[in-house]
Structure formats: structure tokens, C-alpha cells
XYZ file of C-alpha atoms in Angstrom:
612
model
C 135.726 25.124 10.381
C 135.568 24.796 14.489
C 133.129 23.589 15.059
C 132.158 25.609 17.638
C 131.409 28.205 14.869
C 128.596 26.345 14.308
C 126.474 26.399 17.711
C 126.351 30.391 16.843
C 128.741 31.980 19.542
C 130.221 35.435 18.399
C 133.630 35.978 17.384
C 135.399 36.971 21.029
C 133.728 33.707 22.302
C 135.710 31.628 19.536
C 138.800 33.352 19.674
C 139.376 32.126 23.376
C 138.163 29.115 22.369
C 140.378 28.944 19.644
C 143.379 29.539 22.409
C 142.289 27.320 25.188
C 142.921 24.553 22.149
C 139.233 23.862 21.919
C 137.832 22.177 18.485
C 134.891 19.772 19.260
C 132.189 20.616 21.591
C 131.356 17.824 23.855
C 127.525 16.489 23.820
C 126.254 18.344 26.607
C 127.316 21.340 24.773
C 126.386 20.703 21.611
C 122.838 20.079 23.079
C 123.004 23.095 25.959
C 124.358 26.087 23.959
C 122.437 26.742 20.880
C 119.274 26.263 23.462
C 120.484 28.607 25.442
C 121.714 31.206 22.516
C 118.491 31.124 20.805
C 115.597 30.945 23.721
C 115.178 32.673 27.227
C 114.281 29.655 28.911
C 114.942 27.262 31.921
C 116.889 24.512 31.258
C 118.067 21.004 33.498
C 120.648 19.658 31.887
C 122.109 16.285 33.397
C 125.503 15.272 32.657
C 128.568 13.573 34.609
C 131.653 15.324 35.730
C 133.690 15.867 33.405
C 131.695 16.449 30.614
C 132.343 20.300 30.087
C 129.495 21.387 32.197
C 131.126 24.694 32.707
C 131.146 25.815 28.797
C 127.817 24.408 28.320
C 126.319 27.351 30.172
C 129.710 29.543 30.507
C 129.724 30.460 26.638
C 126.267 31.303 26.219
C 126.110 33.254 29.608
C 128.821 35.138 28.715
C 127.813 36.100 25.498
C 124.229 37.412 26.744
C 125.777 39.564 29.366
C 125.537 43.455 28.589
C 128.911 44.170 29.244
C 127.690 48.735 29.462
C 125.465 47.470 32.390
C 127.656 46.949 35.350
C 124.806 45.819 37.399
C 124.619 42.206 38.461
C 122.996 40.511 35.602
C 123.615 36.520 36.919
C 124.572 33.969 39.457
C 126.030 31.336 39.388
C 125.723 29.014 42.731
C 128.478 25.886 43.405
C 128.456 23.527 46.585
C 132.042 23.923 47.389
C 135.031 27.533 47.108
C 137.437 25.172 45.234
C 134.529 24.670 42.435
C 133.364 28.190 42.786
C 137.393 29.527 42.071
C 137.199 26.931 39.202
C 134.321 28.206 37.623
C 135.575 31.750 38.152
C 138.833 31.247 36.586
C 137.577 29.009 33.579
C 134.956 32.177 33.211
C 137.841 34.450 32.640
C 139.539 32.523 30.281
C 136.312 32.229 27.980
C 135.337 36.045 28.400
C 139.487 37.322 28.206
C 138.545 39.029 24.639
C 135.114 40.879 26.159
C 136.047 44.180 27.276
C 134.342 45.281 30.264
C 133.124 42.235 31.827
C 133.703 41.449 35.541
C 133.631 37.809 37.162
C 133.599 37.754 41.246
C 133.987 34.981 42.978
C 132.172 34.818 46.791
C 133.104 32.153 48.693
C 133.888 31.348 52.525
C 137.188 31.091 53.786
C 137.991 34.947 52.529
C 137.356 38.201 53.395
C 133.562 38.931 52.842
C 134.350 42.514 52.925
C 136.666 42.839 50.240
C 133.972 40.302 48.063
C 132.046 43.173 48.890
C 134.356 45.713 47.416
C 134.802 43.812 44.196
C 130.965 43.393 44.261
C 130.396 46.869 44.562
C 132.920 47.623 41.704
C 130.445 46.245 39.173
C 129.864 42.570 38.853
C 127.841 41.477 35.883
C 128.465 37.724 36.877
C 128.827 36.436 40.658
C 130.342 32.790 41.299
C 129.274 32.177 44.942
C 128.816 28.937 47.241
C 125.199 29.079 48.918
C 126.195 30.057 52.340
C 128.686 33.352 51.660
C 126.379 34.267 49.262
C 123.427 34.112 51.695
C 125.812 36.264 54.117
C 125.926 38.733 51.434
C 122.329 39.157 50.983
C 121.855 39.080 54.634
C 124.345 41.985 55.235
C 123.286 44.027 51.975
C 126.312 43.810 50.387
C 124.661 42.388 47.071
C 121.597 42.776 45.065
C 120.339 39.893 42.665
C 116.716 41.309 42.075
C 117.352 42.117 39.262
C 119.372 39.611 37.853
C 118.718 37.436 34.720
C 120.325 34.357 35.141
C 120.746 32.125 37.434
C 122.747 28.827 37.152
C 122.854 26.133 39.557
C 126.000 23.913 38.783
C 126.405 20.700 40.755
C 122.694 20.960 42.062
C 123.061 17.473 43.451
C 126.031 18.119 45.494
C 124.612 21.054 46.713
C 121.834 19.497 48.254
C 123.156 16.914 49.305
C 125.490 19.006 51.516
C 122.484 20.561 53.180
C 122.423 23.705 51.372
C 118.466 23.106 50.425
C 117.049 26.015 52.835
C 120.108 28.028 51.578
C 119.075 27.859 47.659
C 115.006 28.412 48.170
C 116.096 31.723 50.536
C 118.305 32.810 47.485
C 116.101 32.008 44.825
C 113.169 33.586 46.505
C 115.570 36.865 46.280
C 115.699 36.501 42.827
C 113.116 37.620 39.859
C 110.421 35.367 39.027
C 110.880 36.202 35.356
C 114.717 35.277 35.456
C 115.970 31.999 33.408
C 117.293 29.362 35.814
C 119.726 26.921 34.292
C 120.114 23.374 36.104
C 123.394 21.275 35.442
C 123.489 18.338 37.717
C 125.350 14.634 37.666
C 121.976 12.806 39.264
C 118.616 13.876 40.118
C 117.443 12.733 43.787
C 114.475 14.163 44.899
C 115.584 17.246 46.200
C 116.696 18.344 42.927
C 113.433 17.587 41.453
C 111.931 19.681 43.926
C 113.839 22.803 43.339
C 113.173 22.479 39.469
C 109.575 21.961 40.403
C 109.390 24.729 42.744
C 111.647 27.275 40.752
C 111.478 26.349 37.102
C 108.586 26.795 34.282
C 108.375 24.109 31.967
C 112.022 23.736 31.698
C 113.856 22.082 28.618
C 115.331 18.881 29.449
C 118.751 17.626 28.315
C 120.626 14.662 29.454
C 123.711 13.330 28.281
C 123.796 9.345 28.355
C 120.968 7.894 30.989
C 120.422 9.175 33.957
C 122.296 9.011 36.755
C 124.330 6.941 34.666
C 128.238 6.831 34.678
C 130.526 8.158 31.708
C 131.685 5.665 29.299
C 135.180 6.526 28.923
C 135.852 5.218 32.595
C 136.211 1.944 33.616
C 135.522 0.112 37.297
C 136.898 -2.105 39.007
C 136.664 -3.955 43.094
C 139.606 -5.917 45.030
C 137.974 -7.672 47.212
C 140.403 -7.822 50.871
C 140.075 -8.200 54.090
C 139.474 -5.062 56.556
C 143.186 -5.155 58.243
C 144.567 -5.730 54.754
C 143.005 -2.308 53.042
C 146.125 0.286 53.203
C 148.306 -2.551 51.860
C 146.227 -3.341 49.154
C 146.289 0.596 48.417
C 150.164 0.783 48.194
C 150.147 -2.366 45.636
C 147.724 -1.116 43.913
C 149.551 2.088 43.589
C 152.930 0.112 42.793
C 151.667 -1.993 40.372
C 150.363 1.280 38.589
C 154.426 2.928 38.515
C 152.558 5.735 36.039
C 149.829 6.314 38.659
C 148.361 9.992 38.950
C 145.456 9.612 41.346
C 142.404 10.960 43.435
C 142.222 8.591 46.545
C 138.879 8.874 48.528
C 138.073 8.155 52.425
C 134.762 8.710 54.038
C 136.429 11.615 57.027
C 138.878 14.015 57.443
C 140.098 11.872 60.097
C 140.591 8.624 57.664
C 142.268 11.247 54.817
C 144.902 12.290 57.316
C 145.875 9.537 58.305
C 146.322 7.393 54.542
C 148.063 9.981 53.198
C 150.533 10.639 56.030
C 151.304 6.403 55.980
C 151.568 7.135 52.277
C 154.320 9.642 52.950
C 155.936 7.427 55.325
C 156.129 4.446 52.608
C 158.034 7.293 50.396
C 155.381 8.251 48.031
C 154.502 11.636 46.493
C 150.748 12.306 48.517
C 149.375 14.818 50.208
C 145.985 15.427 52.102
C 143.150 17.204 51.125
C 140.230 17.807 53.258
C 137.663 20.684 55.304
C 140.276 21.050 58.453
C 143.004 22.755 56.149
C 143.136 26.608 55.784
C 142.597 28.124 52.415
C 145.943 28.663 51.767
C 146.729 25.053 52.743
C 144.335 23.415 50.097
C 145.465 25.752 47.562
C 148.968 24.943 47.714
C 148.582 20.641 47.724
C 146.281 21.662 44.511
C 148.902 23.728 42.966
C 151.261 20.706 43.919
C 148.976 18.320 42.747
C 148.328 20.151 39.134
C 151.740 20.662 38.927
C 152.569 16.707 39.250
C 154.301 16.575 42.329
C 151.883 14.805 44.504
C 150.953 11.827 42.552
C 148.667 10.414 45.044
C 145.796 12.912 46.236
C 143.903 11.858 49.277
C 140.478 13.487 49.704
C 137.152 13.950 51.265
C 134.388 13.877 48.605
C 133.865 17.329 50.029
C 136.744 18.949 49.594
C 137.246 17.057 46.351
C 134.411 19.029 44.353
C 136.691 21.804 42.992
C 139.585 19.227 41.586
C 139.506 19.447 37.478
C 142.679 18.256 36.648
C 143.412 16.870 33.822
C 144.992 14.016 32.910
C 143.917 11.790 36.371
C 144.587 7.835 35.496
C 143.367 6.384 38.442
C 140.671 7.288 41.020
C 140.715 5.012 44.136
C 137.398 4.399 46.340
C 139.327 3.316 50.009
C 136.370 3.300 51.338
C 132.547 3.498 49.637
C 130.866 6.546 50.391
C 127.705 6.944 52.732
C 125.697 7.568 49.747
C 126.178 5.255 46.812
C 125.412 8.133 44.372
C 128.090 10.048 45.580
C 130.449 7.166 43.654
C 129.330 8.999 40.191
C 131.246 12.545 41.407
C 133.989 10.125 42.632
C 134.561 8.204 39.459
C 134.203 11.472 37.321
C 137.466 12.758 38.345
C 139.272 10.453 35.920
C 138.386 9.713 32.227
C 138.044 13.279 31.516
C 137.632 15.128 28.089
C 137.479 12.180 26.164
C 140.071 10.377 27.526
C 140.350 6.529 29.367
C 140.376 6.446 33.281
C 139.883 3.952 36.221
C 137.861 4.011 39.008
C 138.589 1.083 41.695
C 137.024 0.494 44.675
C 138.650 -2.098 47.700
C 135.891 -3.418 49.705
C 135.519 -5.991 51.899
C 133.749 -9.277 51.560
C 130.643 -7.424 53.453
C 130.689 -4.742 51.442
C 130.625 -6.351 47.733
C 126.732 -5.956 48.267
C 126.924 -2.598 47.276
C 128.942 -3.065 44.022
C 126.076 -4.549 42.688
C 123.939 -1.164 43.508
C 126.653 0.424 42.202
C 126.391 -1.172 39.091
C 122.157 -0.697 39.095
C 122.817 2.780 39.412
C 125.787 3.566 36.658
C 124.634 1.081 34.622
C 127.836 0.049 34.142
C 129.211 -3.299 35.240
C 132.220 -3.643 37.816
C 135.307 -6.408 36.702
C 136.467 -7.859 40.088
C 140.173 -8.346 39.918
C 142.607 -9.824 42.580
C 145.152 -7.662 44.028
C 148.626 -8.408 42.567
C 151.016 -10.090 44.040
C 154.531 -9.187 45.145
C 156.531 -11.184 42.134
C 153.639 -9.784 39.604
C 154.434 -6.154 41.373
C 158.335 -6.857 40.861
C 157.909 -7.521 37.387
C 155.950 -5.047 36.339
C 158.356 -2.206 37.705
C 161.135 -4.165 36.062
C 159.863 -2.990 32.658
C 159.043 -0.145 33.999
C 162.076 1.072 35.032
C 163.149 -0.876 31.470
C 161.297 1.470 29.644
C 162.169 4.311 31.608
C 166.142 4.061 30.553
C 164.993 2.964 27.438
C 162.994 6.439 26.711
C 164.956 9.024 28.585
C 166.866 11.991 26.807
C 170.487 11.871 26.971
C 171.981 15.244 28.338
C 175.079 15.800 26.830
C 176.423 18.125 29.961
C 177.194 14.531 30.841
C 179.828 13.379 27.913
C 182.684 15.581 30.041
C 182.267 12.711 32.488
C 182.036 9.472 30.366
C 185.442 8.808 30.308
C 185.747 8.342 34.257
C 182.299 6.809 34.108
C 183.729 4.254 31.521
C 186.397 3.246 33.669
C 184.455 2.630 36.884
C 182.436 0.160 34.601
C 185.150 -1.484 31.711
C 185.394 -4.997 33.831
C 181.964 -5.234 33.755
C 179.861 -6.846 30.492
C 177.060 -5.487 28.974
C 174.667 -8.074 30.385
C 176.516 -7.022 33.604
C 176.150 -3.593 33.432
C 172.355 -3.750 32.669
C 171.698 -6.403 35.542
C 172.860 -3.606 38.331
C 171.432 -0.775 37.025
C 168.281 -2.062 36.920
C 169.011 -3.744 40.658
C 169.558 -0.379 41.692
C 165.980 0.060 41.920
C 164.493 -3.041 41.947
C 166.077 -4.451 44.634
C 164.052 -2.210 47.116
C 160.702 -3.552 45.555
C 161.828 -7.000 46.030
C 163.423 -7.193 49.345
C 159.728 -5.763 50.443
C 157.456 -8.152 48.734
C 159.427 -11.383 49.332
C 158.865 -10.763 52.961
C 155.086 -10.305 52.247
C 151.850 -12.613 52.270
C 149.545 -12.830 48.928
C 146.693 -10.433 49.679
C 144.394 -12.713 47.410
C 145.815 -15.854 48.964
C 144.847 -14.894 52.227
C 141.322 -13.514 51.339
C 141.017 -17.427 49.601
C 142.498 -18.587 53.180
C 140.480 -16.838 55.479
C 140.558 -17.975 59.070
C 137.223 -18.639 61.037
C 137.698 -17.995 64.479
C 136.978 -20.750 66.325
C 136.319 -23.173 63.370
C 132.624 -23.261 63.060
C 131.611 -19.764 62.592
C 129.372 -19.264 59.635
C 128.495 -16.639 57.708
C 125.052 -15.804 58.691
C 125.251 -16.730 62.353
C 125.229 -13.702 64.710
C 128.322 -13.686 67.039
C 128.900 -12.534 70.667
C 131.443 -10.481 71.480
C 132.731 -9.283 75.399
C 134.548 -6.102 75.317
C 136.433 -4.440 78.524
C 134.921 -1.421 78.339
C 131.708 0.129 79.214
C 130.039 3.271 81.000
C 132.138 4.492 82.997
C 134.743 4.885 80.479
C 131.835 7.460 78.817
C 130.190 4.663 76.877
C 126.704 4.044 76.112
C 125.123 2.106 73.831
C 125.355 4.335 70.954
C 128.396 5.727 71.396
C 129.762 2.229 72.041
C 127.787 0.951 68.669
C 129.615 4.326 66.857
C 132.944 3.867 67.924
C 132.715 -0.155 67.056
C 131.545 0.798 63.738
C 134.125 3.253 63.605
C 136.921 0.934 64.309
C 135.481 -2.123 61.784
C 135.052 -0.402 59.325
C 131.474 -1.725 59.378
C 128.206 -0.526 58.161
C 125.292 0.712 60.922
C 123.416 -2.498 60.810
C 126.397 -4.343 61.039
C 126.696 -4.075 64.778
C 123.815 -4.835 66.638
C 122.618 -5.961 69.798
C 125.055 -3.447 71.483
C 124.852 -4.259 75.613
C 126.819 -1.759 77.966
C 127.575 -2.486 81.242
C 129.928 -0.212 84.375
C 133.334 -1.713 82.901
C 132.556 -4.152 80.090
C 130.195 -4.570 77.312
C 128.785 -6.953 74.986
C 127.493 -6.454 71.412
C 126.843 -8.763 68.152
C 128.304 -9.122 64.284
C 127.583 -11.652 61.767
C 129.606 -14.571 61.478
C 131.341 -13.002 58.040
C 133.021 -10.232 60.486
C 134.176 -12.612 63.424
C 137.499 -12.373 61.590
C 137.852 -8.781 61.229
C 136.685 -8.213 64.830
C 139.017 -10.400 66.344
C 142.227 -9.037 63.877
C 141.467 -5.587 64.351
C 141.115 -5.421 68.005
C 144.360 -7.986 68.542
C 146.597 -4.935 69.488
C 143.867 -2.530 69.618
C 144.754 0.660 72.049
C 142.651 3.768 72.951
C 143.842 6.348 74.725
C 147.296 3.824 75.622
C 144.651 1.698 77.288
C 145.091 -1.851 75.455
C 141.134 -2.734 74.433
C 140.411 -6.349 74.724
C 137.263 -8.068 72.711
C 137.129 -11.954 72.790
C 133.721 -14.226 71.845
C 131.371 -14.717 74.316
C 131.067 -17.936 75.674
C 127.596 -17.396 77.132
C 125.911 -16.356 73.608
C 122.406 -15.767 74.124
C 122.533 -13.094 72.075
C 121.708 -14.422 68.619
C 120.173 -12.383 65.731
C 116.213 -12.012 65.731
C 114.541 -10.917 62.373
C 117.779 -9.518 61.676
C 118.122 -5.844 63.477
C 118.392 -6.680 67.339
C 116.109 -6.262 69.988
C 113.826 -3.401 68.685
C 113.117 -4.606 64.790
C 111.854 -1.768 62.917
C 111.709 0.995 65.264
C 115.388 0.295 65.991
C 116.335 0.089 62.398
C 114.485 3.427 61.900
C 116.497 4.860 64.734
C 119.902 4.010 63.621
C 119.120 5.200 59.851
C 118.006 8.338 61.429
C 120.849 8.930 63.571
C 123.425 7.766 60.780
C 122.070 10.618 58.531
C 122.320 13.481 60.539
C 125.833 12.021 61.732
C 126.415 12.440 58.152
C 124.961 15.605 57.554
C 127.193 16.494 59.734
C 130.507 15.393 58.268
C 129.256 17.463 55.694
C 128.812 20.562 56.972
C 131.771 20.135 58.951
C 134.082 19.487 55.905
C 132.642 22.684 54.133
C 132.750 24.535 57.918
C 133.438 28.510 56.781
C 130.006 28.067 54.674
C 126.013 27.873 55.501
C 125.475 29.018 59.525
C 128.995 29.655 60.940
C 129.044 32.643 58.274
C 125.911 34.262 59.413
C 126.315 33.619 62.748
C 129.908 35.421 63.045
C 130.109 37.523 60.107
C 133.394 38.484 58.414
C 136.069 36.222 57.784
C 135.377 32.867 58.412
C 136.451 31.412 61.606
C 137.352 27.470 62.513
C 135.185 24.938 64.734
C 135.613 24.808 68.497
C 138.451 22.293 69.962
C 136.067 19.426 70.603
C 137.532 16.331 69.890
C 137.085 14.782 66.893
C 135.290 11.741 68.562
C 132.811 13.997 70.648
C 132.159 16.099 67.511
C 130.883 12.798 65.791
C 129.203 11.435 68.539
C 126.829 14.473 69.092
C 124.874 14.702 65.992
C 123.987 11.337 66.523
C 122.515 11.336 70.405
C 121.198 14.719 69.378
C 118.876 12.991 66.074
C 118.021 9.696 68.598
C 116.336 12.202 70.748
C 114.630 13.612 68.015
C 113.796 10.295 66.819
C 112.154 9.147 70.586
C 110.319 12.531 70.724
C 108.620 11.990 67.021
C 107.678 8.237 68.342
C 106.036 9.637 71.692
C 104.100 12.406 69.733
């Protein structure tokens, strides 16, 4: 017997299930559906990506809805249109034997008015993301009143992409008597609030501990240094010759540019990230399902919708802002049971948060060293071994044997196999002989100067200041920016007309002086060397304001944030509402001045709130 049988789903609801291949429920729903099937109640469910969130609260849904009503009966709300399609689609395979029941997905980036048509049509269930769908309420163009569900998948996410005002205005538009349905990976405080706010005494299920990360996933950190992170990326990638992979950066901007070097080096990757066009993103997914991008580069925005199965490896290039965002990350792999790898290259600076990592997955990291280029070389040897050794023989090819035979009968057999297997090797070789030991030169690292220690705070002069549009924040930004650093990690930032001075900790000297060795901006070459005169030594750690300052920065580095965010998902909250219709791109500003002004615009904020 399936054992879906016994949860109590009806018999249309099993024979989909009993296409899609389905025989085991997973544990969130085993725990999720028979609560739902049997009660009309709210329910939080928490559970990691991955886990078959979807069916938990797809199959009973579905099997509530009265199909001879063709009113809106639910809604279901998802942070990004790639997760909102996903849930759509996954909703129409479950419900394909329920005649008369109508799935519509809402989502920026389309037509609103032809949502609006399918809408009107009769929708029983709505898929939306929070800001189309508050477009829709605001023009009239859907009624949820009356609606009986409501299901909030990826709650966390949401929130955390700023949608909070979004989901209390819908909500409020919504019965009080309705069942609301929670499924989220963590619960901040936000998410806690909604439930609060919007739920009665709802039943609680969660699926390992919370905010914990799946089991079936392991993780991993190379430790490197800064100017050494893409090229520990490719031998990662080459020492993994089966690697199918989800590659995350912090921007758009960082995305871009890794997967275009990727392409360069001759791999199979493609971009994925808020400044592509619908179309765009839905053809590197198609690409990417289909297998022929084997490296996926990606926002952690644009990366919400991505279920795809089979993912071996996801790679962290660079931590995200917020360290809770690494449990979406790692969730992409080790899917549906299976065994997956998340790995995360950091810098010495940066290890720090590993061990948060690990406090909040409750899972412990293995630190490895990146391989070398011999250990590289061998491994594709046998790969490429194996490879010949496994592959079909066509016989469309025995009309040629006999001409191949004779190109090869002076050769031997040890011969024969020697260049064949050169014929690919040889390019992996004639690379990494050339090439330095990444872990080597971690082991070796250079102090500039000799006597810089970590813990000391360092002085740098840099030949540019104000009137090259610099002040001290944007300086501090774009220094941050270029390092690869964290907020606090610059400090003590001192602008004058055409030079400035700011501070690092001794760990970073190296970096600093590296990165900005052949450093250009805007074809002007940018020159940074250590101060000579340093009087500008760390004090209680955070510069020349202590706390306030620290406030300030924290402040300013959230609603830069914030920003990204919105920016990445730019078709959804205010952009809809404000222009209506289809959804229409940013303005031209530069990417730089686009980043800078969230974060003069919260320092004001910040000096306003200390004056009142």
C-alpha cells in the first residue's frame, strides 16, 4: 500500500501521486496533512527547503477546495515569481485528475491585466507574490474576503525581503474566521509576529530543531585569501568533474561578473539574478533543468524559485548579509532524500562566522584545503578513465573502424591509451603546473612590512578623496566594496580634497595592499600604500565615535541591504502600485550611486533619531 493512502487523501489526490512517482511521504508531511485533512485550524509548520513543503499543504488544500464554487476559496503568498510559478505548476500536477479546479498564478514581471482575466475566469486557488497581489486588491481586480485559506510559504524569506507591511495589508483583507497555514525554514521575530498577530492558537510542527539545517547535506569552508577566491572556485569546480551546482554572491553586480569569468574559463554557467527580464531567467532555468549550465550563479533572491533536482554541490562565494539566509542557500542541494554539499570559501576574517553558522544549523563545518593542481590532474585522469570506461558504443561507428584501425596499428595498447587520455588531460595540466598551491600560499602568507600583527590597526593613504565625489561613507562603502570586507572592518575612514586615509586590522594589511596593486576606477590607476605617520590606531575597537558610530554603520548597512533586496525582486512591492500594469525596470542610475543612496539616506535618519 502507498503510503500516502494512509494520511487519508481521496483517490484523484493518489492517482497523481501515484504518477509523479511518489511512495513515501516525507516528515513534514506525514505530520502536516492528516492535521490539516481532519481539523480547520492554523498551523506553523517549520521545515528546511527541500523537505516537500509544497505537498504538505498542496494535497490537503486541494482536496478541501469545492471545485462547483468558482469563487476564490484560498491564497497562497511566496516571496519571489520563480517560487510562485513553482508552486503553481507543482499545484497542477497534484490536482490534474480534479475536474474543474483552476490554479492562477499573480506575480510581477507579467501582465496584471490578463492575471486579471484569468482571475476573473474563476480561481478557486491564487499563487501570488505579496506585492502584485497587493496591486490586485488595490485596483479591484480580486476579492479574498471570502476566502478560506490562506498559506504563507517561505514566511521567512518573505519578510526578510521587506514584504512585512505588504502581508498585514493582505491579511487584514482577508476573513478573520479563515485558517492560515505557516510553512517557514526559520522563525526570526517577524515571523513570530505575524503568527501572533494573525493566528489563533495555532498547531505547531517542526521537522528536526529549529532553524536547524537538513541532515542529508553536508558543509564544508576553504579557507583563501581575498585575491585568491575565483580561483579557488574554478578548482573547486574541477576537482568536482561531475559538478551540478548553485553558486551564490551577495549582488547582482558580483553574479555577473563570476559567471561571465566562468564562461571565459570554458565552463557551462550562466547568471541568474533581479536585472534579467522574465523571459531571460526563464530560459537559464530551462537551461539549467535541462543540464546544460552546470554551474548556476545566483542572488539568494532570485534563487528562491530553483527546485531542481538532483543539485550536488551548492557553493557560498561569498557569506550572505544575514547568516540565516545560509539555511535557504544550503537547501538547494541534498534534496528528497538524497546527499548534497554545501561549501563556503571565506577568508581568514571571515571564519568567525562559520562558527555562527554552525550555532545556528547545529551542524558542524569540516574545513578542508583547496586541492592542488597535481591532486586536480589526477582526479580528472580517472575521470575521464571512467568516462571511456562507461560509455555506450554506437555501432554507426563500425563502418569506420577499419580506417580508424589503420591510423592507430603502429601504436601499442599502452600507447594508444596514453594519448587518448592526453587528449584531455593535457589541457588540465599545462594550466596547473604553471600555478601556485592555494593552501601553500594561505600557510605562506606575506605580512607587509614584516611586523604587522593581527590585531594591530593599520594606516592606509589612498589618492583619492572629495573631489572625486567621496565622503566618508561613500569612501568607507566603496573600500568595503572592493575588500571584500565586513562594515566594521574599515574604520577610521578620513577624507580629504584629493587623498584620504582610513584603517584595517593588521589580518587585512595583505589583502589591502594585493587588491589595490593594479587597482583602476574609472581607467584612473588607484594607489593605497601604509601610512607612515600612523596616529590612527584602533580605540575600543570601532573608531572615533564607539557606540554611536557602530550603531550608525549597522543602521546604514541594513537599509543598504534592504535595498539590494528590493532591488533584486524590483517589478514587486511599490514600483507595482506606483505605475500600474506591466512592470517596468529601475531608472539608469549607476549601479554604484544606486548603492550608495540607501545608505546616506538611513545615516540621516540615524542623526535625526539621535537629535530628537
Amino acid at each position: 500500500m502507498n503510503k500516502f493512502e494512509q494520511l487519508g487523501l481521496n483517490a484523484a489526490l493518489l492517482q497523481a501521486i501515484g504518477d509523479m512517482g511518489f511512495e513515501t511521504p516525507s516528515e513534514v508531511q506525514e505530520k502536516a496533512i492528516p492535521v490539516l485533512l481532519e481539523q480547520e485550524t492554523d498551523l506553523v509548520a517549520l521545515a528546511q527547503t527541500g523537505t516537500g513543503k509544497t505537498a504538505a499543504f498542496g494535497f490537503p488544500l486541494l482536496q478541501k477546495i469545492d471545485v462547483e464554487d468558482r469563487s476564490t476559496q484560498a491564497l497562497i503568498l511566496s516571496p519571489t515569481r520563480e517560487l510562485c510559478l513553482q508552486i503553481t505548476n507543482e499545484l497542477k500536477q497534484y490536482s490534474k485528475y480534479i475536474k474543474g479546479l483552476h490554479v492562477v498564478a499573480v506575480y510581477g514581471g507579467a501582465s496584471i491585466t490578463e492575471q486579471a482575466r484569468e482571475v476573473k475566469r474563476g480561481a478557486q486557488v491564487i499563487v501570488a507574490t505579496p506585492g502584485r497581489m497587493q496591486d490586485m486588491i488595490n485596483r479591484g481586480f480580486v476579492n479574498i474576503k471570502n476566502i478560506a485559506y490562506c498559506i504563507l510559504d517561505e514566511a521567512d524569506e518573505m519578510l526578510n525581503m521587506g514584504f512585512y507591511d505588504d502581508i498585514c495589508s493582505i491579511l487584514s483583507d482577508t476573513p478573520d474566521d479563515k485558517s492560515t497555514w505557516l510553512f517557514s525554514a526559520t522563525m526570526p521575530a517577524e515571523v513570530a509576529r505575524i503568527a501572533k498577530k494573525f493566528m489563533a492558537d495555532p498547531v505547531e510542527i517542526t521537522v528536526g530543531a529549529k532553524n536547524s539545517g537538513t541532515a542529508t547535506v553536508s558543509h564544508e569552508f576553504y579557507v583563501v585569501n581575498a585575491r585568491d577566491r575565483y580561483e579557488a572556485l574554478k578548482r573547486l569546480a574541477d576537482a568536482n568533474p561531475d559538478i551540478f551546482s548553485v553558486i551564490f554572491c551577495r549582488t547582482k553586480r558580483d553574479t555577473q561578473a563570476v559567471a561571465e569569468k566562468l564562461i571565459e574559463d570554458g565552463y557551462n554557467a550562466a547568471a541568474l539574478h533581479g536585472d534579467l527580464s522574465q523571459a531571460q531567467r526563464d530560459s537559464v532555468m530551462k537551461s539549467f533543468r535541462g543540464r546544460q549550465i552546470q554551474m548556476l550563479v545566483a542572488t539568494d533572491v532570485a534563487a528562491r524559485g530553483i527546485d531542481v533536482d538532483n543539485v550536488t554541490h551548492v557553493i557560498n562565494y561569498q557569506l550572505p548579509d544575514e547568516i540565516e539566509t545560509y539555511n535557504h542557500r544550503s537547501g538547494r542541494t541534498g534534496r528528497a532524500g538524497k546527499l548534497g554539499t554545501s561549501i563556503v570559501i571565506v577568508t581568514k576574517s571571515e571564519v568567525r562566522k562559520i562558527h555562527t553558522i554552525e550555532k545556528i544549523i547545529k551542524q558542524k563545518f569540516e574545513e578542508k584545503t583547496i586541492p592542488s593542481g597535481i591532486e586536480i590532474c589526477e582526479i580528472q585522469l580517472l575521470h575521464l578513465a571512467n568516462k571511456i570506461h562507461d560509455t555506450e558504443i554506437d555501432h554507426e561507428i563500425d563502418n569506420y573502424l577499419p580506417a580508424i584501425y589503420q591510423v592507430f596499428e603502429n601504436l601499442s595498447k599502452e600507447d594508444l591509451i596514453r594519448k587518448m587520455v592526453s587528449v584531455e588531460f593535457n589541457r588540465f595540466l599545462n594550466y596547473y603546473k604553471k600555478k601556485k598551491d592555494l593552501s601553500n600560499e594561505r600557510s605562506s602568507e606575506r605580512s607587509s612590512g614584516g611586523s604587522i600583527k593581527a590585531g594591530d590597526a593599520v594606516r592606509y593613504f589612498i589618492n583619492i578623496g572629495t573631489r572625486d565625489d567621496f565622503d566618508w561613507m561613500k569612501l568607507k562603502d566603496f573600500l568595503r566594496e572592493a575588500l571584500d570586507l565586513g562594515r566594521d572592518d574599515v574604520f577610521k575612514v578620513d577624507v580629504k580634497e584629493g587623498f584620504s586615509f582610513f584603517n584595517t586590522d593588521g589580518e587585512h594589511a595583505e589583502r589591502v595592499m594585493d587588491i589595490f596593486s593594479n587597482f583602476q576606477l574609472e581607467g584612473r590607476k588607484i594607489n593605497v600604500e601604509i601610512s607612515k605617520n600612523d596616529n590612527g590606531g584602533r580605540k575600543s575597537g570601532r573608531g572615533d565615535f564607539g557606540g554611536k558610530r557602530e550603531r550608525r554603520d549597522r543602521f546604514a548597512d541594513h537599509s543598504e541591504r534592504r535595498s539590494e533586496r528590493r532591488s533584486e525582486g524590483r517589478f514587486e512591492p511599490r514600483g507595482e502600485r506606483r505605475g500600474g500594469g506591466e512592470a517596468r525596470p529601475l531608472g539608469r542610475r549607476s549601479d554604484a550611486s544606486r548603492d550608495r543612496q540607501p545608505a546616506n539616506k538611513a545615516f540621516e535618519a540615524a542623526k535625526r533619531r539621535r537629535k530628537s
